[in-house]
mmCIF file of C-alpha atoms in Angstrom:
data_model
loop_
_atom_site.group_PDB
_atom_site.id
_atom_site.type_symbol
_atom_site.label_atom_id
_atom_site.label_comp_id
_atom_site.label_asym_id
_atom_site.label_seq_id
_atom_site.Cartn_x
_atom_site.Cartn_y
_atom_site.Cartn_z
ATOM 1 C CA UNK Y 25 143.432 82.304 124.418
ATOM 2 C CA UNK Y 26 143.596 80.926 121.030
ATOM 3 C CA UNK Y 27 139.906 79.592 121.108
ATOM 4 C CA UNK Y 28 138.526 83.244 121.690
ATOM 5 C CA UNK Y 29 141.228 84.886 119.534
ATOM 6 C CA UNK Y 30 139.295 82.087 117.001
ATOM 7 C CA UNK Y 31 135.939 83.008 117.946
ATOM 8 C CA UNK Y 32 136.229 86.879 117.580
ATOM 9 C CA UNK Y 33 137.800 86.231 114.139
ATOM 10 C CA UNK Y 34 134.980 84.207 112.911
ATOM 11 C CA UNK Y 35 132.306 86.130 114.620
ATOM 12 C CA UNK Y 36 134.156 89.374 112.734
ATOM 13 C CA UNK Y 37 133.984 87.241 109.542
ATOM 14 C CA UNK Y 38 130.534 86.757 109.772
ATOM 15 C CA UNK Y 39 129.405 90.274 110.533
ATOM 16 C CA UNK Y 40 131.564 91.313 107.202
ATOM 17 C CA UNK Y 41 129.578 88.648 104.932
ATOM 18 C CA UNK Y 42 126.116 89.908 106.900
ATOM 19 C CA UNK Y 43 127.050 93.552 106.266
ATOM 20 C CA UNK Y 44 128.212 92.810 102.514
ATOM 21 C CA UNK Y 45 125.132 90.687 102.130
ATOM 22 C CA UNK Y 46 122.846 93.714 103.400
ATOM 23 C CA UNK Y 47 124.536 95.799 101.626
ATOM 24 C CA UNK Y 48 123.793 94.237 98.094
ATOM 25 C CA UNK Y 49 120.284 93.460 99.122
ATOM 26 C CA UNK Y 50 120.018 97.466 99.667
ATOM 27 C CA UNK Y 51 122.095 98.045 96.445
ATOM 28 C CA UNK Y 52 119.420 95.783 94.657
ATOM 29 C CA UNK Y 53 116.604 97.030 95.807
ATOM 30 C CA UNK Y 54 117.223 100.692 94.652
ATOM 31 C CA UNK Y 55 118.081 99.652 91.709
ATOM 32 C CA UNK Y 56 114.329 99.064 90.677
ATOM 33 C CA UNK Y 57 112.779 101.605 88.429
ATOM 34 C CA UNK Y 58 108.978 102.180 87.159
ATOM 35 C CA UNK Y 59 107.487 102.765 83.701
ATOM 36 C CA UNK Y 60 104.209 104.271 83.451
ATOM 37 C CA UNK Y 61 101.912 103.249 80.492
ATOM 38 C CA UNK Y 62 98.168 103.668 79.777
ATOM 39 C CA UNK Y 63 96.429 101.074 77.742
ATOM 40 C CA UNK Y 64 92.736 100.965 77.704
ATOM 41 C CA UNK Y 65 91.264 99.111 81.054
ATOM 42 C CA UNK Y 66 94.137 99.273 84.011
ATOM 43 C CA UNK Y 67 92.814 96.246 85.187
ATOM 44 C CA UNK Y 68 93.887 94.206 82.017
ATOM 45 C CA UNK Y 69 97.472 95.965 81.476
ATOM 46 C CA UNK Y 70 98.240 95.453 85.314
ATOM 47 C CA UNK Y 71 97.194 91.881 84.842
ATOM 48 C CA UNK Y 72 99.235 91.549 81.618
ATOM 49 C CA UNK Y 73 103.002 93.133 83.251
ATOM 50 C CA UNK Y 74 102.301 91.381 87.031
ATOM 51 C CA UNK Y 75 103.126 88.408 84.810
ATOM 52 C CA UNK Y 76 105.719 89.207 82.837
ATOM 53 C CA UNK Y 77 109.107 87.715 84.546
ATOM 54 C CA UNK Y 78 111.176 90.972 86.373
ATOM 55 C CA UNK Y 79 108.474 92.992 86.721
ATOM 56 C CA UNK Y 80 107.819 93.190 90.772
ATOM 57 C CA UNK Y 81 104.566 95.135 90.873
ATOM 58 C CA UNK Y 82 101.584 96.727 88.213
ATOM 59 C CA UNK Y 83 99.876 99.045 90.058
ATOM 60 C CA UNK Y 84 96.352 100.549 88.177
ATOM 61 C CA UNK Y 85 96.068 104.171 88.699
ATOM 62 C CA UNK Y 86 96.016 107.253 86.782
ATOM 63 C CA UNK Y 87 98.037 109.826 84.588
ATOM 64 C CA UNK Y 88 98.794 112.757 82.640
ATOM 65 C CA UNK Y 89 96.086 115.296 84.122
ATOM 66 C CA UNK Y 90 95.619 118.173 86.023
ATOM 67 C CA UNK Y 91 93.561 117.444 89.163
ATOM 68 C CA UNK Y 92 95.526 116.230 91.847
ATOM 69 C CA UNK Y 93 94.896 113.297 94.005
ATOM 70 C CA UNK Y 94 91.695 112.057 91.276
ATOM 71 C CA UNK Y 95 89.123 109.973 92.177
ATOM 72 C CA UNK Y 96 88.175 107.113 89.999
ATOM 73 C CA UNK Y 97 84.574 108.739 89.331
ATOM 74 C CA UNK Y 98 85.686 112.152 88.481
ATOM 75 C CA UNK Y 99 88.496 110.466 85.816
ATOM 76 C CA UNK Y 100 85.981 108.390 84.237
ATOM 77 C CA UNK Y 101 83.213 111.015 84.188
ATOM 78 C CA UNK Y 102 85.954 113.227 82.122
ATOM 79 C CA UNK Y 103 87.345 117.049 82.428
ATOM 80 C CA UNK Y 104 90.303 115.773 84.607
ATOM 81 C CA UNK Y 105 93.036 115.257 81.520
ATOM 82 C CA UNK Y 106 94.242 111.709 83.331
ATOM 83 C CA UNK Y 107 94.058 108.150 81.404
ATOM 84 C CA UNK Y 108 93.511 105.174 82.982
ATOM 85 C CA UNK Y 109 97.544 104.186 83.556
ATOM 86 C CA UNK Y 110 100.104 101.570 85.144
ATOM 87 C CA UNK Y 111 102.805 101.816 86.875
ATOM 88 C CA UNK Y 112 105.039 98.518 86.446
ATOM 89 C CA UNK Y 113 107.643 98.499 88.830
ATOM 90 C CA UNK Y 114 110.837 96.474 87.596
ATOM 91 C CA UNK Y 115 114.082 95.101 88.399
ATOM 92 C CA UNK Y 116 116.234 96.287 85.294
ATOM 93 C CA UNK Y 117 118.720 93.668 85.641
ATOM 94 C CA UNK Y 118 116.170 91.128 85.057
ATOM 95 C CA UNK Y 119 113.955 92.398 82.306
ATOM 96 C CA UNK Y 120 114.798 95.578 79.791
ATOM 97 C CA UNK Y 121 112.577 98.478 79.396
ATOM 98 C CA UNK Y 122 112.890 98.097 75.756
ATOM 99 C CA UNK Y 123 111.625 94.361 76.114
ATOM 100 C CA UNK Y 124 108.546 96.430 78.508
ATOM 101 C CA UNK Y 125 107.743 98.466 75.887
ATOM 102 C CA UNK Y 126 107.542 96.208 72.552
ATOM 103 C CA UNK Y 127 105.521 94.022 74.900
ATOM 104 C CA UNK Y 128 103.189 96.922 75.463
ATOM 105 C CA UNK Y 129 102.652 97.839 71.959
ATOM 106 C CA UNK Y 130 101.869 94.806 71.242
ATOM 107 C CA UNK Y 131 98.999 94.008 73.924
ATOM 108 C CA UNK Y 132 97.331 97.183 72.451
ATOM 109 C CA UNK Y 133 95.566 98.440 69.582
ATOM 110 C CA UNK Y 134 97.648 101.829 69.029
ATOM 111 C CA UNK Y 135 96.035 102.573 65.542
ATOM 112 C CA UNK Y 136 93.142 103.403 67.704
ATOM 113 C CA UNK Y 137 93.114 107.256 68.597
ATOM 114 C CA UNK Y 138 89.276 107.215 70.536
ATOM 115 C CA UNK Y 139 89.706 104.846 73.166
ATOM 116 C CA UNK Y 140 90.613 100.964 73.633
ATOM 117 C CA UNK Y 141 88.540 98.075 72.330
ATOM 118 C CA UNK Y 142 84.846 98.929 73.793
ATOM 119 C CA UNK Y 143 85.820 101.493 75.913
ATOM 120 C CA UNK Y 144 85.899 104.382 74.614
ATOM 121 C CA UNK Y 145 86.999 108.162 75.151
ATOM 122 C CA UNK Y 146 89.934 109.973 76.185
ATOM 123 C CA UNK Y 147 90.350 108.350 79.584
ATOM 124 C CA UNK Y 148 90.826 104.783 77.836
ATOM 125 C CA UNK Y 149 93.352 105.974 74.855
ATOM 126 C CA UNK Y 150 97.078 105.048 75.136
ATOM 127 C CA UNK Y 151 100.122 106.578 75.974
ATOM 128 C CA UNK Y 152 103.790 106.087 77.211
ATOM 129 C CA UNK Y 153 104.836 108.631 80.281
ATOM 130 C CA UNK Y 154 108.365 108.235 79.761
ATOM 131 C CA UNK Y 155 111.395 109.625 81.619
ATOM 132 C CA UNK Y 156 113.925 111.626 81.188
ATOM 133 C CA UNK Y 157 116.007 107.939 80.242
ATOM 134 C CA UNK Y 158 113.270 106.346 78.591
ATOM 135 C CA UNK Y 159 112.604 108.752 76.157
ATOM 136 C CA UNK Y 160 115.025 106.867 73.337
ATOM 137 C CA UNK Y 161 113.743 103.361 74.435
ATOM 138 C CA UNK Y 162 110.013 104.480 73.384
ATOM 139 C CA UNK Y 163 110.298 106.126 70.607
ATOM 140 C CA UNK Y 164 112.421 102.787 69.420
ATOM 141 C CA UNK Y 165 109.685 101.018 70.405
ATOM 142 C CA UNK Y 166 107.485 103.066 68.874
ATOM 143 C CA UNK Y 167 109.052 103.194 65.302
ATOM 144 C CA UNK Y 168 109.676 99.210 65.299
ATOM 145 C CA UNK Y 169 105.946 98.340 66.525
ATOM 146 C CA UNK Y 170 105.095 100.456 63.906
ATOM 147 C CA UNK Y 171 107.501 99.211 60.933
ATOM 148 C CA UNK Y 172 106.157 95.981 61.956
ATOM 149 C CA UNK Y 173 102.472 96.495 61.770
ATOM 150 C CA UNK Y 174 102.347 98.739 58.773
ATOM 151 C CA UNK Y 175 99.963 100.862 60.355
ATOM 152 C CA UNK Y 176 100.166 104.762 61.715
ATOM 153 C CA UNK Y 177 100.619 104.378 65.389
ATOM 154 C CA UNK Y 178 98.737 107.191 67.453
ATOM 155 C CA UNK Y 179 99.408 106.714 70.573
ATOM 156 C CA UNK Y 180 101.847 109.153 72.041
ATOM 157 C CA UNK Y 181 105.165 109.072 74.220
ATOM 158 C CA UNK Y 182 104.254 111.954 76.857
ATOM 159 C CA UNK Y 183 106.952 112.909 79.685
ATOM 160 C CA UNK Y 184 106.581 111.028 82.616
ATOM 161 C CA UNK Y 185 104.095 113.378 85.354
ATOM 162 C CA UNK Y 186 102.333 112.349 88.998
ATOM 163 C CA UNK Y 187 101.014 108.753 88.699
ATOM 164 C CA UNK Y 188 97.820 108.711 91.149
ATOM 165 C CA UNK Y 189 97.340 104.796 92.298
ATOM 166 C CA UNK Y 190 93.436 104.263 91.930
ATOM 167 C CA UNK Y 191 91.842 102.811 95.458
ATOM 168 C CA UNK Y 192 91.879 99.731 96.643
ATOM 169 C CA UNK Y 193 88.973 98.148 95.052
ATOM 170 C CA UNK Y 194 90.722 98.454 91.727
ATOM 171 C CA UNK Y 195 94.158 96.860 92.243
ATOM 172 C CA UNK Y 196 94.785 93.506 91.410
ATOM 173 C CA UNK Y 197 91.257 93.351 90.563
ATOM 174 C CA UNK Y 198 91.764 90.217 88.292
ATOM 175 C CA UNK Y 199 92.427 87.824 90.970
ATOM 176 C CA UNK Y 200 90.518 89.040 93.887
ATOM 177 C CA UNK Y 201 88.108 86.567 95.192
ATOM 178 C CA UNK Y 202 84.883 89.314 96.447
ATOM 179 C CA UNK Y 203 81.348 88.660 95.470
ATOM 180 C CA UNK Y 204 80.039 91.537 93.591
ATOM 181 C CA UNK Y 205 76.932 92.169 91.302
ATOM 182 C CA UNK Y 206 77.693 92.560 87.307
ATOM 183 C CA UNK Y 207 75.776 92.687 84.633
ATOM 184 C CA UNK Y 208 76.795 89.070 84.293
ATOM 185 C CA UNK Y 209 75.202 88.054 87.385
ATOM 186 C CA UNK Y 210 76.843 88.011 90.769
ATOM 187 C CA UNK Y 211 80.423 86.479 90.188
ATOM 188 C CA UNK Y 212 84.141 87.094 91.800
ATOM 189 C CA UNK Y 213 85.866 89.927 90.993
ATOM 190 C CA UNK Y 214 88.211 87.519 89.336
ATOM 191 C CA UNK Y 215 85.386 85.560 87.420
ATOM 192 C CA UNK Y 216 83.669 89.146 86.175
ATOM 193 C CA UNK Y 217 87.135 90.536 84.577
ATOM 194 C CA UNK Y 218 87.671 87.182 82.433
ATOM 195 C CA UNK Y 219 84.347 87.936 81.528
ATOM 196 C CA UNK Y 220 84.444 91.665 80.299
ATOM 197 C CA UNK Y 221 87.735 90.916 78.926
ATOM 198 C CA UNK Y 222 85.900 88.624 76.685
ATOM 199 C CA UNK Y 223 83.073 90.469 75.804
ATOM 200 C CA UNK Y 224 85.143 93.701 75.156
ATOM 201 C CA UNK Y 225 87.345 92.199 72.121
ATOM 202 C CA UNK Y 226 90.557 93.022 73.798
ATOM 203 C CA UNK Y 227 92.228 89.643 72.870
ATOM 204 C CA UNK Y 228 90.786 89.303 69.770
ATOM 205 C CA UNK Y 229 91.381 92.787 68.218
ATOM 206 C CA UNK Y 230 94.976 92.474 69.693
ATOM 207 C CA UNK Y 231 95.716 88.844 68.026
ATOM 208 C CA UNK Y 232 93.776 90.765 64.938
ATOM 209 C CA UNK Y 233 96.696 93.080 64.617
ATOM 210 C CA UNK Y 234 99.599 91.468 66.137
ATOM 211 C CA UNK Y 235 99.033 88.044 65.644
ATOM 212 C CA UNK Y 236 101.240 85.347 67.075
ATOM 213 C CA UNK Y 237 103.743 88.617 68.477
ATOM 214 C CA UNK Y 238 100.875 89.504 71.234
ATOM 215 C CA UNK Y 239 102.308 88.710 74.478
ATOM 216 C CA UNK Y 240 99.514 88.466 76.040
ATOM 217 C CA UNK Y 241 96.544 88.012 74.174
ATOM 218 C CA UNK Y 242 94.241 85.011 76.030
ATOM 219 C CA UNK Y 243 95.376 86.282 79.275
#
């Protein structure tokens, strides 16, 4: 009698830590929140945050137009409003969204009102889609990058709208491992965005301005 009395007690026990341990895995997990930035090339600004320590996903897409559900032709080609964007999906009790931001100013070139580095037009400018919560963090973030640099900063804090994620082919584009034909020769999808990172001047026009405070620049 007292052996099963025993066993239903610690069987009882353990369902309790299971539940509890459920429960806060649950708890966690909604806890995540997203912050939506455009900064030239999506491929190079997911790249960038999928590194950054926190952050649980980058996903390259598009934002701040009016044509719903945009392909990746009709954004580029113009008369859609969107800008290449990111989503960056993070886990707020590891990294800040004030730490997200200065990071993102700084792997940038907001002085630059026509586009990023060598690509150019409204598509490729920068922006912040901030929510309802964010709104203080980027304008912080805004007014230090800027106090820092010395420099007008153009690139806007916009309220947060529908993020469209771009298809397939374009996510996590800098490590994928498919053949495809550039204009550098046939090389991995991986191998061809080291290279156009290169030739655009991203990292250099980034270390330019920011110097050793560029999170990113070499990546």
């Amino acid at each position: 009698m007292t052996t099963l009395r025993n066993i239903k007690t610690f069987s009882l026990g353990l369902m309790i830590v299971l539940g509890l341990a459920a429960q806060s895995k649950m708890s966690h997990a909604q806890e995540l929140k997203t912050l939506t930035v455009a900064g030239g090339c999506f491929w190079c600004v997911e790249a960038d945050f999928e590194k950054v320590s926190g952050v649980k996903e980058a996903v390259s897409g598009f934002a701040g137009g009016q044509v719903a559900n945009p392909t990746y032709k009709q954004v580029v080609k113009g008369g859609t409003g969107h800008l290449e964007a990111v989503q960056i999906t993070y886990d707020p009790a590891q990294v800040q969204v004030s730490t997200l931001l200065n990071m993102f100013f700084r792997s940038i070139d907001p002085t630059d009102a026509g586009g990023q580095f060598c690509d150019r037009g409204k598509t490729y400018t920068t922006a912040v889609f901030a929510t309802p919560d964010q709104v203080s963090a980027a304008n912080a973030a805004k007014a230090a990058a800027q106090a820092d640099l010395g420099q007008t900063i153009v690139t806007p804090i916009l309220t947060a709208d529908t993020f469209y994620p771009a298809d397939g082919y374009h996510q996590d584009y800098y490590k994928q491992s498919a053949i495809i034909l550039t204009r550098f020769g046939p090389k991995s999808k991986a191998k061809a965005y080291k290279a156009y990172r290169a030739a655009c001047g991203r990292d250099t026009r980034v270390k330019q301005l920011w110097g050793g405070a560029a999170p990113f620049a070499g990546s």
